């Protein structure tokens, strides 16, 4: 088996996390509308009301602005911030990622970002996070209570064990992603 670098993941080796006193939560939406609605419905309203927390919604790259607006308008009085730019720019300022069955969960873990993985209710629940990765800073959640408890836990413990978490993140990046360099590209092309 020959592993090859994926250009999409090249940012994982040079990304500089931006420190902020505020907690930034990125909600990376999947492509399936039922999953999107489930995620948006499980975000606890009490979390949105805290002044030191800002929640950003990152639509799936295939989602149109019109479709996103329609979905978010159905959520009533909740105020969301739309994440602009690529996933790399958004993860650079993220403390907690909320998503479901997506490679972005593994990308976030490889950067030391805590992950709330929303379990799918319908269809197959893809496991984007391999079983070998310790649940040190990620958790599967099925309901609003679990999401709230997990977010609060991650906020409370975000500086605790940071060195250990970054060591695990580096191991994830090394084991599941391939850096891009001239030799690896030539190997891929030959």
CSV table of C-alpha atoms in Angstrom, one decimal:
chain,number,residue,atom,x,y,z
A,1,UNK,CA,0.0,0.0,0.0
A,2,UNK,CA,1.3,3.4,-1.0
A,3,UNK,CA,0.0,6.4,0.9
A,4,UNK,CA,-0.3,9.6,-1.0
A,5,UNK,CA,-0.7,13.2,0.2
A,6,UNK,CA,-4.1,14.9,-0.2
A,7,UNK,CA,-3.7,18.5,-1.0
A,8,UNK,CA,-6.8,19.4,0.9
A,9,UNK,CA,-5.1,18.5,4.2
A,10,UNK,CA,-1.8,20.3,3.6
A,11,UNK,CA,-2.9,23.1,6.0
A,12,UNK,CA,-2.7,20.6,9.0
A,13,UNK,CA,1.1,21.0,9.2
A,14,UNK,CA,1.3,24.8,9.2
A,15,UNK,CA,-1.9,26.0,10.9
A,16,UNK,CA,-1.4,28.4,13.7
A,17,UNK,CA,-4.2,28.4,16.3
A,18,UNK,CA,-5.5,31.9,17.2
A,19,UNK,CA,-6.0,32.3,20.9
A,20,UNK,CA,-9.0,34.2,22.0
A,21,UNK,CA,-10.6,34.7,25.4
A,22,UNK,CA,-14.0,33.9,23.8
A,23,UNK,CA,-14.9,30.3,23.2
A,24,UNK,CA,-15.5,29.7,19.5
A,25,UNK,CA,-17.7,26.8,18.5
A,26,UNK,CA,-17.7,25.8,14.8
A,27,UNK,CA,-20.7,23.8,13.6
A,28,UNK,CA,-19.6,22.1,10.4
A,29,UNK,CA,-22.8,21.0,8.5
A,30,UNK,CA,-22.9,17.8,6.5
A,31,UNK,CA,-24.5,17.4,3.1
A,32,UNK,CA,-27.7,15.6,4.2
A,33,UNK,CA,-30.5,17.9,5.2
A,34,UNK,CA,-31.9,15.5,7.9
A,35,UNK,CA,-28.5,15.5,9.6
A,36,UNK,CA,-28.2,19.3,9.3
A,37,UNK,CA,-31.6,19.7,11.0
A,38,UNK,CA,-30.6,17.2,13.7
A,39,UNK,CA,-27.4,19.1,14.5
A,40,UNK,CA,-29.0,22.5,14.5
A,41,UNK,CA,-31.8,21.2,16.8
A,42,UNK,CA,-29.3,19.7,19.3
A,43,UNK,CA,-27.4,22.9,19.9
A,44,UNK,CA,-28.5,24.0,23.4
A,45,UNK,CA,-30.1,27.4,23.5
A,46,UNK,CA,-28.5,28.1,26.9
A,47,UNK,CA,-25.0,27.8,25.3
A,48,UNK,CA,-26.0,30.5,22.8
A,49,UNK,CA,-26.9,32.9,25.5
A,50,UNK,CA,-23.4,33.0,27.1
A,51,UNK,CA,-21.5,36.2,26.2
A,52,UNK,CA,-18.1,34.5,26.0
A,53,UNK,CA,-19.3,31.9,23.5
A,54,UNK,CA,-19.6,32.5,19.8
A,55,UNK,CA,-21.1,29.9,17.4
A,56,UNK,CA,-20.2,29.8,13.8
A,57,UNK,CA,-22.2,27.7,11.2
A,58,UNK,CA,-20.0,26.4,8.3
A,59,UNK,CA,-22.2,25.1,5.5
A,60,UNK,CA,-21.1,22.1,3.5
A,61,UNK,CA,-19.3,23.2,0.3
A,62,UNK,CA,-22.1,21.8,-1.8
A,63,UNK,CA,-24.8,23.9,0.0
A,64,UNK,CA,-26.1,27.0,-1.7
A,65,UNK,CA,-26.5,30.2,0.3
A,66,UNK,CA,-30.3,30.1,-0.4
A,67,UNK,CA,-30.6,26.6,1.1
A,68,UNK,CA,-28.6,27.6,4.2
A,69,UNK,CA,-30.7,30.7,4.7
A,70,UNK,CA,-33.9,28.6,4.4
A,71,UNK,CA,-32.6,26.1,7.0
A,72,UNK,CA,-31.4,28.8,9.5
A,73,UNK,CA,-34.6,30.9,9.1
A,74,UNK,CA,-36.6,27.8,10.3
A,75,UNK,CA,-34.7,28.0,13.6
A,76,UNK,CA,-36.6,31.1,14.7
A,77,UNK,CA,-35.0,33.7,17.0
A,78,UNK,CA,-31.6,32.0,17.3
A,79,UNK,CA,-28.8,34.2,16.0
A,80,UNK,CA,-26.1,32.3,14.1
A,81,UNK,CA,-22.8,33.6,12.6
A,82,UNK,CA,-22.0,32.2,9.2
A,83,UNK,CA,-18.4,31.0,8.9
A,84,UNK,CA,-16.8,32.5,5.9
A,85,UNK,CA,-13.7,31.0,4.1
A,86,UNK,CA,-12.2,27.6,4.0
A,87,UNK,CA,-12.2,25.0,6.8
A,88,UNK,CA,-8.6,25.8,7.6
A,89,UNK,CA,-9.3,29.4,8.4
A,90,UNK,CA,-12.3,28.4,10.5
A,91,UNK,CA,-10.5,25.7,12.5
A,92,UNK,CA,-7.7,28.2,13.2
A,93,UNK,CA,-10.1,30.1,15.5
A,94,UNK,CA,-12.1,27.1,16.8
A,95,UNK,CA,-12.1,25.7,20.3
A,96,UNK,CA,-14.9,23.1,19.8
A,97,UNK,CA,-16.2,21.5,16.6
A,98,UNK,CA,-19.7,20.1,16.3
A,99,UNK,CA,-20.3,17.9,13.3
A,100,UNK,CA,-21.4,14.4,12.3
A,101,UNK,CA,-19.6,11.5,10.6
A,102,UNK,CA,-17.2,13.8,8.8
A,103,UNK,CA,-13.5,13.9,8.0
A,104,UNK,CA,-13.5,17.4,9.5
A,105,UNK,CA,-13.9,15.8,12.9
A,106,UNK,CA,-10.6,14.0,12.4
A,107,UNK,CA,-9.0,17.1,11.0
A,108,UNK,CA,-10.0,19.0,14.2
A,109,UNK,CA,-8.7,16.3,16.5
A,110,UNK,CA,-5.4,16.4,14.6
A,111,UNK,CA,-5.1,20.1,15.6
A,112,UNK,CA,-6.0,19.5,19.2
A,113,UNK,CA,-9.6,20.9,18.8
A,114,UNK,CA,-12.3,19.2,21.0
A,115,UNK,CA,-15.0,17.5,18.9
A,116,UNK,CA,-18.7,16.9,19.6
A,117,UNK,CA,-19.7,14.2,17.1
A,118,UNK,CA,-23.5,14.1,16.7
A,119,UNK,CA,-24.6,10.5,16.2
A,120,UNK,CA,-26.8,9.9,13.1
A,121,UNK,CA,-30.4,8.7,13.7
A,122,UNK,CA,-31.1,7.6,10.2
A,123,UNK,CA,-29.1,5.4,7.9
A,124,UNK,CA,-25.6,4.3,8.6
A,125,UNK,CA,-23.6,6.0,11.3
A,126,UNK,CA,-20.2,6.5,9.6
A,127,UNK,CA,-17.3,6.5,12.0
A,128,UNK,CA,-15.0,9.3,10.9
A,129,UNK,CA,-13.0,9.0,14.1
A,130,UNK,CA,-11.2,5.7,14.3
A,131,UNK,CA,-11.7,3.5,17.4
A,132,UNK,CA,-8.0,3.7,18.2
A,133,UNK,CA,-8.2,7.4,19.0
A,134,UNK,CA,-8.7,7.9,22.7
A,135,UNK,CA,-11.8,9.8,23.7
A,136,UNK,CA,-9.7,12.4,25.5
A,137,UNK,CA,-11.1,15.4,23.7
A,138,UNK,CA,-14.0,14.0,21.6
A,139,UNK,CA,-17.4,12.5,22.4
A,140,UNK,CA,-20.4,11.0,20.5
A,141,UNK,CA,-23.6,12.7,21.5
A,142,UNK,CA,-27.2,11.7,20.8
A,143,UNK,CA,-29.3,14.4,22.5
A,144,UNK,CA,-29.3,18.1,23.6
A,145,UNK,CA,-28.4,17.2,27.2
A,146,UNK,CA,-25.3,15.2,26.1
A,147,UNK,CA,-24.3,18.0,23.8
A,148,UNK,CA,-24.6,20.7,26.5
A,149,UNK,CA,-22.7,18.5,29.1
A,150,UNK,CA,-20.0,17.8,26.6
A,151,UNK,CA,-19.6,21.5,25.6
A,152,UNK,CA,-19.5,22.5,29.2
A,153,UNK,CA,-16.9,19.8,30.0
A,154,UNK,CA,-14.7,20.9,27.1
A,155,UNK,CA,-14.9,24.6,28.1
A,156,UNK,CA,-14.1,23.8,31.7
A,157,UNK,CA,-11.1,21.6,30.8
A,158,UNK,CA,-9.8,23.3,27.7
A,159,UNK,CA,-6.5,24.2,29.3
A,160,UNK,CA,-6.2,21.1,31.4
A,161,UNK,CA,-3.9,18.4,29.9
A,162,UNK,CA,-3.1,20.7,26.9
A,163,UNK,CA,0.4,19.2,26.4
A,164,UNK,CA,-1.1,15.6,26.4
A,165,UNK,CA,-3.9,16.6,24.1
A,166,UNK,CA,-1.4,18.2,21.6
A,167,UNK,CA,0.8,15.1,21.8
A,168,UNK,CA,-2.3,13.0,20.8
A,169,UNK,CA,-3.2,15.5,18.1
A,170,UNK,CA,0.3,15.2,16.6
A,171,UNK,CA,0.0,11.4,16.6
A,172,UNK,CA,-3.4,11.6,14.9
A,173,UNK,CA,-1.9,13.9,12.2
A,174,UNK,CA,1.1,11.6,11.7
A,175,UNK,CA,-1.0,8.4,11.6
A,176,UNK,CA,-4.0,9.6,9.5
A,177,UNK,CA,-2.7,12.4,7.2
A,178,UNK,CA,0.2,12.6,4.8
A,179,UNK,CA,2.2,15.8,4.6
A,180,UNK,CA,2.9,17.2,1.2
A,181,UNK,CA,6.5,17.4,0.0
A,182,UNK,CA,8.3,17.0,-3.3
A,183,UNK,CA,9.3,13.3,-2.7
A,184,UNK,CA,5.8,12.3,-1.9
A,185,UNK,CA,4.4,14.0,-4.9
A,186,UNK,CA,7.0,12.4,-7.2
A,187,UNK,CA,6.2,9.0,-5.6
A,188,UNK,CA,2.5,9.6,-6.3
A,189,UNK,CA,3.1,10.6,-10.0
A,190,UNK,CA,5.5,7.7,-10.7
